[in-house]
PDB file of C-alpha atoms in Angstrom:
ATOM      1  CA  ASP E 380       0.000   0.000   0.000  1.00 66.00           C
ATOM      2  CA  VAL E 381       1.048   3.577  -0.658  1.00 65.00           C
ATOM      3  CA  LYS E 382       2.219   5.339   2.428  1.00 90.00           C
ATOM      4  CA  VAL E 383       2.221   9.097   2.888  1.00 95.00           C
ATOM      5  CA  THR E 384       3.940  10.070   6.109  1.00 96.00           C
ATOM      6  CA  GLN E 385       3.728  13.449   7.767  1.00 96.00           C
ATOM      7  CA  SER E 386       6.502  14.096  10.263  1.00 88.00           C
ATOM      8  CA  SER E 387       4.366  15.303  13.177  1.00 90.00           C
ATOM      9  CA  ARG E 388       0.822  14.584  14.281  1.00 93.00           C
ATOM     10  CA  TYR E 389       0.653  17.608  16.593  1.00 95.00           C
ATOM     11  CA  LEU E 390       2.828  20.715  16.578  1.00 96.00           C
ATOM     12  CA  VAL E 391       2.770  23.827  18.766  1.00 97.00           C
ATOM     13  CA  LYS E 392       4.712  26.902  17.671  1.00 97.00           C
ATOM     14  CA  ARG E 393       4.913  30.547  18.638  1.00 97.00           C
ATOM     15  CA  THR E 394       3.992  33.543  16.494  1.00 98.00           C
ATOM     16  CA  GLY E 395       6.880  34.575  14.283  1.00 97.00           C
ATOM     17  CA  GLU E 396       8.633  31.207  14.302  1.00 97.00           C
ATOM     18  CA  LYS E 397       9.700  29.531  11.069  1.00 97.00           C
ATOM     19  CA  VAL E 398       7.854  26.229  10.764  1.00 97.00           C
ATOM     20  CA  PHE E 399       8.649  23.230   8.575  1.00 97.00           C
ATOM     21  CA  LEU E 400       6.035  20.557   7.857  1.00 97.00           C
ATOM     22  CA  GLU E 401       7.516  17.506   6.202  1.00 97.00           C
ATOM     23  CA  CYS E 402       5.802  14.953   3.997  1.00 97.00           C
ATOM     24  CA  VAL E 403       7.297  11.795   2.509  1.00 97.00           C
ATOM     25  CA  GLN E 404       5.707   9.277   0.128  1.00 96.00           C
ATOM     26  CA  ASP E 405       7.131   5.863  -0.663  1.00 94.00           C
ATOM     27  CA  MET E 406       5.572   5.006  -4.035  1.00 90.00           C
ATOM     28  CA  ASP E 407       7.542   7.150  -6.470  1.00 92.00           C
ATOM     29  CA  HIS E 408       4.556   9.412  -7.111  1.00 93.00           C
ATOM     30  CA  GLU E 409       5.031  12.373  -9.413  1.00 92.00           C
ATOM     31  CA  ASN E 410       2.467  14.682  -7.807  1.00 92.00           C
ATOM     32  CA  MET E 411       2.368  16.026  -4.282  1.00 94.00           C
ATOM     33  CA  PHE E 412      -0.033  18.454  -2.619  1.00 94.00           C
ATOM     34  CA  TRP E 413      -0.456  20.458   0.565  1.00 96.00           C
ATOM     35  CA  TYR E 414      -3.953  21.276   1.844  1.00 96.00           C
ATOM     36  CA  ARG E 415      -5.209  22.948   4.977  1.00 96.00           C
ATOM     37  CA  GLN E 416      -8.471  21.924   6.573  1.00 95.00           C
ATOM     38  CA  ASP E 417     -10.592  24.234   8.694  1.00 93.00           C
ATOM     39  CA  PRO E 418     -14.102  23.712  10.103  1.00 87.00           C
ATOM     40  CA  GLY E 419     -16.742  24.778   7.600  1.00 84.00           C
ATOM     41  CA  LEU E 420     -14.191  25.460   4.865  1.00 86.00           C
ATOM     42  CA  GLY E 421     -13.312  21.950   3.738  1.00 88.00           C
ATOM     43  CA  LEU E 422      -9.960  21.258   2.098  1.00 91.00           C
ATOM     44  CA  ARG E 423      -8.167  24.211   0.546  1.00 92.00           C
ATOM     45  CA  LEU E 424      -5.136  23.780  -1.685  1.00 92.00           C
ATOM     46  CA  ILE E 425      -2.018  25.675  -0.619  1.00 95.00           C
ATOM     47  CA  TYR E 426       0.648  24.470  -3.076  1.00 95.00           C
ATOM     48  CA  PHE E 427       1.236  21.516  -5.336  1.00 93.00           C
ATOM     49  CA  SER E 428       4.118  20.034  -7.270  1.00 94.00           C
ATOM     50  CA  TYR E 429       4.178  17.880 -10.394  1.00 91.00           C
ATOM     51  CA  ASP E 430       7.923  17.251 -10.428  1.00 90.00           C
ATOM     52  CA  VAL E 431      11.112  17.732  -8.469  1.00 92.00           C
ATOM     53  CA  LYS E 432      12.011  21.404  -7.990  1.00 87.00           C
ATOM     54  CA  MET E 433       8.675  22.376  -9.507  1.00 90.00           C
ATOM     55  CA  LYS E 434       5.878  24.117  -7.593  1.00 93.00           C
ATOM     56  CA  GLU E 435       2.545  25.724  -8.364  1.00 92.00           C
ATOM     57  CA  LYS E 436       0.388  27.961  -6.192  1.00 93.00           C
ATOM     58  CA  GLY E 437      -2.952  26.688  -5.054  1.00 91.00           C
ATOM     59  CA  ASP E 438      -5.880  28.744  -3.851  1.00 88.00           C
ATOM     60  CA  ILE E 439      -4.334  30.061  -0.610  1.00 94.00           C
ATOM     61  CA  PRO E 440      -0.516  30.297  -0.980  1.00 96.00           C
ATOM     62  CA  GLU E 441      -0.059  33.532   0.971  1.00 96.00           C
ATOM     63  CA  GLY E 442       2.173  33.093   3.997  1.00 96.00           C
ATOM     64  CA  TYR E 443       3.482  29.727   2.808  1.00 98.00           C
ATOM     65  CA  SER E 444       6.282  28.394   0.645  1.00 97.00           C
ATOM     66  CA  VAL E 445       7.255  24.870  -0.386  1.00 97.00           C
ATOM     67  CA  SER E 446      10.315  22.878  -1.298  1.00 96.00           C
ATOM     68  CA  ARG E 447      10.668  19.712  -3.348  1.00 96.00           C
ATOM     69  CA  GLU E 448      14.344  18.822  -3.671  1.00 94.00           C
ATOM     70  CA  LYS E 449      13.693  15.085  -3.917  1.00 95.00           C
ATOM     71  CA  LYS E 450      10.805  13.268  -5.556  1.00 95.00           C
ATOM     72  CA  GLU E 451       9.624  11.591  -2.367  1.00 96.00           C
ATOM     73  CA  ARG E 452       9.651  14.648  -0.109  1.00 97.00           C
ATOM     74  CA  PHE E 453       7.501  17.782  -0.181  1.00 97.00           C
ATOM     75  CA  SER E 454       7.975  20.355   2.551  1.00 97.00           C
ATOM     76  CA  LEU E 455       5.615  23.149   3.558  1.00 98.00           C
ATOM     77  CA  ILE E 456       7.263  26.192   5.123  1.00 98.00           C
ATOM     78  CA  LEU E 457       5.651  28.896   7.207  1.00 97.00           C
ATOM     79  CA  GLU E 458       8.247  31.677   7.066  1.00 94.00           C
ATOM     80  CA  SER E 459       6.784  33.550  10.048  1.00 97.00           C
ATOM     81  CA  ALA E 460       3.949  31.685  11.684  1.00 97.00           C
ATOM     82  CA  SER E 461       0.809  33.602  12.612  1.00 97.00           C
ATOM     83  CA  THR E 462      -2.198  32.617  14.712  1.00 97.00           C
ATOM     84  CA  ASN E 463      -4.455  32.467  11.628  1.00 97.00           C
ATOM     85  CA  GLN E 464      -2.300  29.605  10.367  1.00 98.00           C
ATOM     86  CA  THR E 465      -3.494  27.388  13.192  1.00 98.00           C
ATOM     87  CA  SER E 466      -5.069  24.536  11.271  1.00 97.00           C
ATOM     88  CA  MET E 467      -4.949  20.894  10.226  1.00 97.00           C
ATOM     89  CA  TYR E 468      -2.451  20.429   7.386  1.00 98.00           C
ATOM     90  CA  LEU E 469      -2.824  17.494   5.028  1.00 97.00           C
ATOM     91  CA  CYS E 470      -0.283  16.228   2.530  1.00 97.00           C
ATOM     92  CA  ALA E 471      -1.285  14.066  -0.435  1.00 95.00           C
ATOM     93  CA  SER E 472       0.390  12.393  -3.379  1.00 94.00           C
ATOM     94  CA  SER E 473      -0.709  10.793  -6.640  1.00 91.00           C
ATOM     95  CA  PRO E 474       0.931   9.105  -9.612  1.00 88.00           C
ATOM     96  CA  GLY E 475       1.437  11.190 -12.731  1.00 77.00           C
ATOM     97  CA  GLY E 476      -1.382  11.285 -15.256  1.00 73.00           C
ATOM     98  CA  ILE E 477      -4.942  12.505 -15.535  1.00 70.00           C
ATOM     99  CA  GLY E 478      -7.530  11.321 -13.058  1.00 75.00           C
ATOM    100  CA  GLU E 479      -5.218   9.459 -10.691  1.00 83.00           C
ATOM    101  CA  LYS E 480      -6.478   9.091  -7.146  1.00 87.00           C
ATOM    102  CA  LEU E 481      -4.931  10.889  -4.191  1.00 91.00           C
ATOM    103  CA  PHE E 482      -3.329   9.255  -1.178  1.00 93.00           C
ATOM    104  CA  PHE E 483      -3.385  11.358   1.986  1.00 95.00           C
ATOM    105  CA  GLY E 484      -1.250  11.443   5.091  1.00 96.00           C
ATOM    106  CA  SER E 485      -2.834  11.466   8.543  1.00 94.00           C
ATOM    107  CA  GLY E 486      -2.403  15.208   8.933  1.00 96.00           C
ATOM    108  CA  THR E 487      -0.520  17.602  11.206  1.00 96.00           C
ATOM    109  CA  GLN E 488      -2.535  19.682  13.646  1.00 96.00           C
ATOM    110  CA  LEU E 489      -0.573  22.924  13.978  1.00 97.00           C
ATOM    111  CA  SER E 490      -1.302  25.380  16.760  1.00 97.00           C
ATOM    112  CA  VAL E 491       0.338  28.802  16.612  1.00 97.00           C
ATOM    113  CA  LEU E 492       0.245  30.638  19.930  1.00 96.00           C
TER     114      LEU E 492
ATOM    115  CA  ASP T 256     -13.849  30.200 -10.122  1.00 61.00           C
ATOM    116  CA  ALA T 257     -13.808  26.445 -10.073  1.00 60.00           C
ATOM    117  CA  LYS T 258     -15.790  25.026  -7.169  1.00 80.00           C
ATOM    118  CA  THR T 259     -17.899  22.156  -5.952  1.00 88.00           C
ATOM    119  CA  THR T 260     -21.002  22.398  -3.786  1.00 91.00           C
ATOM    120  CA  GLN T 261     -22.226  19.818  -1.289  1.00 94.00           C
ATOM    121  CA  PRO T 262     -24.842  19.846   1.502  1.00 95.00           C
ATOM    122  CA  ASN T 263     -23.292  20.399   4.913  1.00 93.00           C
ATOM    123  CA  SER T 264     -24.856  17.336   6.507  1.00 95.00           C
ATOM    124  CA  MET T 265     -27.109  14.360   5.884  1.00 97.00           C
ATOM    125  CA  GLU T 266     -28.633  11.644   8.020  1.00 96.00           C
ATOM    126  CA  SER T 267     -29.381   8.049   7.230  1.00 95.00           C
ATOM    127  CA  ASN T 268     -30.661   4.984   9.013  1.00 95.00           C
ATOM    128  CA  GLU T 269     -28.479   1.934   9.225  1.00 96.00           C
ATOM    129  CA  GLU T 270     -28.869  -0.541   6.332  1.00 95.00           C
ATOM    130  CA  GLU T 271     -30.690   2.010   4.169  1.00 95.00           C
ATOM    131  CA  PRO T 272     -29.256   3.480   0.959  1.00 95.00           C
ATOM    132  CA  VAL T 273     -27.666   6.926   1.046  1.00 97.00           C
ATOM    133  CA  HIS T 274     -27.384   9.338  -1.874  1.00 97.00           C
ATOM    134  CA  LEU T 275     -24.808  12.089  -1.409  1.00 97.00           C
ATOM    135  CA  PRO T 276     -25.035  14.850  -4.042  1.00 97.00           C
ATOM    136  CA  CYS T 277     -22.367  17.170  -5.422  1.00 95.00           C
ATOM    137  CA  ASN T 278     -22.607  20.015  -7.924  1.00 93.00           C
ATOM    138  CA  HIS T 279     -19.563  20.822 -10.066  1.00 89.00           C
ATOM    139  CA  SER T 280     -20.950  23.136 -12.707  1.00 85.00           C
ATOM    140  CA  THR T 281     -17.523  24.446 -13.818  1.00 82.00           C
ATOM    141  CA  ILE T 282     -16.104  21.021 -14.631  1.00 85.00           C
ATOM    142  CA  SER T 283     -14.498  20.573 -18.043  1.00 82.00           C
ATOM    143  CA  GLY T 284     -14.762  17.625 -20.373  1.00 80.00           C
ATOM    144  CA  THR T 285     -11.554  15.872 -19.336  1.00 82.00           C
ATOM    145  CA  ASP T 286     -11.828  16.304 -15.555  1.00 86.00           C
ATOM    146  CA  TYR T 287     -12.397  13.198 -13.477  1.00 89.00           C
ATOM    147  CA  ILE T 288     -14.831  13.323 -10.566  1.00 92.00           C
ATOM    148  CA  HIS T 289     -13.501  11.855  -7.330  1.00 93.00           C
ATOM    149  CA  TRP T 290     -15.043  11.092  -3.969  1.00 95.00           C
ATOM    150  CA  TYR T 291     -13.134  10.746  -0.712  1.00 96.00           C
ATOM    151  CA  ARG T 292     -14.228  10.191   2.856  1.00 96.00           C
ATOM    152  CA  GLN T 293     -12.613  11.181   6.116  1.00 95.00           C
ATOM    153  CA  LEU T 294     -13.073   9.338   9.363  1.00 93.00           C
ATOM    154  CA  PRO T 295     -12.348  11.149  12.655  1.00 88.00           C
ATOM    155  CA  SER T 296      -8.644  11.773  13.301  1.00 86.00           C
ATOM    156  CA  GLN T 297      -7.624  10.393   9.901  1.00 90.00           C
ATOM    157  CA  GLY T 298      -6.689  11.792   6.528  1.00 93.00           C
ATOM    158  CA  PRO T 299      -9.202  11.462   3.681  1.00 94.00           C
ATOM    159  CA  GLU T 300      -9.300   8.126   1.880  1.00 94.00           C
ATOM    160  CA  TYR T 301     -10.286   7.386  -1.699  1.00 94.00           C
ATOM    161  CA  VAL T 302     -13.774   6.032  -2.339  1.00 96.00           C
ATOM    162  CA  ILE T 303     -14.436   6.111  -6.074  1.00 95.00           C
ATOM    163  CA  HIS T 304     -13.889   8.136  -9.238  1.00 93.00           C
ATOM    164  CA  GLY T 305     -15.209   8.366 -12.791  1.00 91.00           C
ATOM    165  CA  LEU T 306     -15.272  10.440 -15.960  1.00 90.00           C
ATOM    166  CA  THR T 307     -18.567  10.018 -17.783  1.00 88.00           C
ATOM    167  CA  SER T 308     -20.083   6.624 -17.085  1.00 84.00           C
ATOM    168  CA  ASN T 309     -21.498   5.420 -13.809  1.00 89.00           C
ATOM    169  CA  VAL T 310     -18.986   3.464 -11.744  1.00 92.00           C
ATOM    170  CA  ASN T 311     -19.257   0.734  -9.137  1.00 92.00           C
ATOM    171  CA  ASN T 312     -16.744  -0.688  -6.688  1.00 91.00           C
ATOM    172  CA  ARG T 313     -16.889  -2.600  -3.436  1.00 88.00           C
ATOM    173  CA  MET T 314     -17.364   0.567  -1.399  1.00 87.00           C
ATOM    174  CA  ALA T 315     -19.917   2.552  -3.364  1.00 94.00           C
ATOM    175  CA  SER T 316     -21.427   3.570  -6.692  1.00 96.00           C
ATOM    176  CA  LEU T 317     -20.960   6.845  -8.529  1.00 97.00           C
ATOM    177  CA  ALA T 318     -23.728   8.242 -10.697  1.00 96.00           C
ATOM    178  CA  ILE T 319     -22.652  11.035 -13.033  1.00 94.00           C
ATOM    179  CA  ALA T 320     -25.211  13.316 -14.670  1.00 93.00           C
ATOM    180  CA  GLU T 321     -25.295  13.351 -18.435  1.00 91.00           C
ATOM    181  CA  ASP T 322     -24.059  16.958 -18.558  1.00 91.00           C
ATOM    182  CA  ARG T 323     -21.438  16.093 -15.882  1.00 91.00           C
ATOM    183  CA  LYS T 324     -22.341  19.154 -13.823  1.00 91.00           C
ATOM    184  CA  SER T 325     -23.374  17.017 -10.880  1.00 93.00           C
ATOM    185  CA  SER T 326     -22.754  13.586  -9.428  1.00 95.00           C
ATOM    186  CA  THR T 327     -24.102  11.396  -6.653  1.00 97.00           C
ATOM    187  CA  LEU T 328     -22.233   9.012  -4.401  1.00 97.00           C
ATOM    188  CA  ILE T 329     -24.415   6.055  -3.493  1.00 97.00           C
ATOM    189  CA  LEU T 330     -23.840   3.895  -0.438  1.00 96.00           C
ATOM    190  CA  HIS T 331     -26.152   0.964  -0.984  1.00 93.00           C
ATOM    191  CA  ARG T 332     -26.530  -0.075   2.650  1.00 94.00           C
ATOM    192  CA  ALA T 333     -25.222   2.400   5.184  1.00 95.00           C
ATOM    193  CA  THR T 334     -23.445   1.024   8.242  1.00 95.00           C
ATOM    194  CA  LEU T 335     -22.343   2.814  11.398  1.00 95.00           C
ATOM    195  CA  ARG T 336     -18.782   2.680  10.056  1.00 93.00           C
ATOM    196  CA  ASP T 337     -19.854   4.824   7.088  1.00 95.00           C
ATOM    197  CA  ALA T 338     -20.351   7.835   9.361  1.00 96.00           C
ATOM    198  CA  ALA T 339     -17.751  10.280   8.049  1.00 96.00           C
ATOM    199  CA  VAL T 340     -17.233  13.481   6.095  1.00 96.00           C
ATOM    200  CA  TYR T 341     -17.572  12.852   2.350  1.00 97.00           C
ATOM    201  CA  TYR T 342     -15.811  15.101  -0.139  1.00 95.00           C
ATOM    202  CA  CYS T 343     -16.269  15.325  -3.876  1.00 94.00           C
ATOM    203  CA  MET T 344     -13.433  16.662  -5.972  1.00 91.00           C
ATOM    204  CA  TYR T 345     -12.402  17.267  -9.560  1.00 87.00           C
ATOM    205  CA  SER T 346      -9.298  18.585 -11.240  1.00 76.00           C
ATOM    206  CA  SER T 347      -9.547  21.998 -12.863  1.00 66.00           C
ATOM    207  CA  ASN T 348      -7.867  22.782 -16.172  1.00 63.00           C
ATOM    208  CA  THR T 349      -5.118  24.587 -14.233  1.00 67.00           C
ATOM    209  CA  GLY T 350      -4.086  21.333 -12.594  1.00 68.00           C
ATOM    210  CA  LYS T 351      -5.597  22.253  -9.247  1.00 75.00           C
ATOM    211  CA  LEU T 352      -7.667  19.619  -7.460  1.00 80.00           C
ATOM    212  CA  ILE T 353     -10.826  21.335  -6.225  1.00 79.00           C
ATOM    213  CA  PHE T 354     -12.551  19.933  -3.145  1.00 86.00           C
ATOM    214  CA  GLY T 355     -15.987  20.812  -1.853  1.00 81.00           C
ATOM    215  CA  GLN T 356     -16.708  21.669   1.767  1.00 88.00           C
ATOM    216  CA  GLY T 357     -17.763  18.124   2.465  1.00 93.00           C
ATOM    217  CA  THR T 358     -20.945  16.465   3.702  1.00 96.00           C
ATOM    218  CA  THR T 359     -21.024  15.086   7.227  1.00 96.00           C
ATOM    219  CA  LEU T 360     -22.973  11.828   7.128  1.00 97.00           C
ATOM    220  CA  GLN T 361     -24.629  10.609  10.315  1.00 97.00           C
ATOM    221  CA  VAL T 362     -25.859   7.035  10.411  1.00 96.00           C
ATOM    222  CA  LYS T 363     -28.480   6.149  12.984  1.00 95.00           C
ATOM    223  CA  PRO T 364     -28.760   2.597  14.330  1.00 93.00           C
TER     224      PRO T 364
END
């Protein structure tokens, strides 16, 4: 089975800190995604990547950046964490091609105090 | 803007069929329609997907409208373990994968 692993299940940071959320997939998938999930708002796409060193903005990229130096790893970076970035963050991956299904990690619940 | 629309919540009785609707009026001709579900404290998991024809698998059925602007996820016999948040999704022509807000399904014994 495909495994998407997010480095932390729970994370508490302070306002202004630089935060790294790590995601690793073990099935050589081309595509990787970062979503945030908030009550009443569903899943909103932050950034996605279709190849190494490639990134595309999603619907809510402000305040975030990403890094994909290796195919299996996709990192989400909060340059200066703010309280409105407190959320559940979900990483997903999929094989290359049209219509391929997504595989999600278990999520990281980030609290910014 | 690309978007999907789902009811916030639905209720069902155990062992009865459930029809979960989704509107995706901005979908284009090559976009697949996906459904995922999320159990408490877990990431979403794949349920089913299709392009134009209705689809069946061991978990559910997917009925796609002829104009593809809406779809319905069908759980043929709801169980208590089917209580979850159900999301529909499609890929926009920009490559983005657009999720709805999700429908919270409650199953009553």
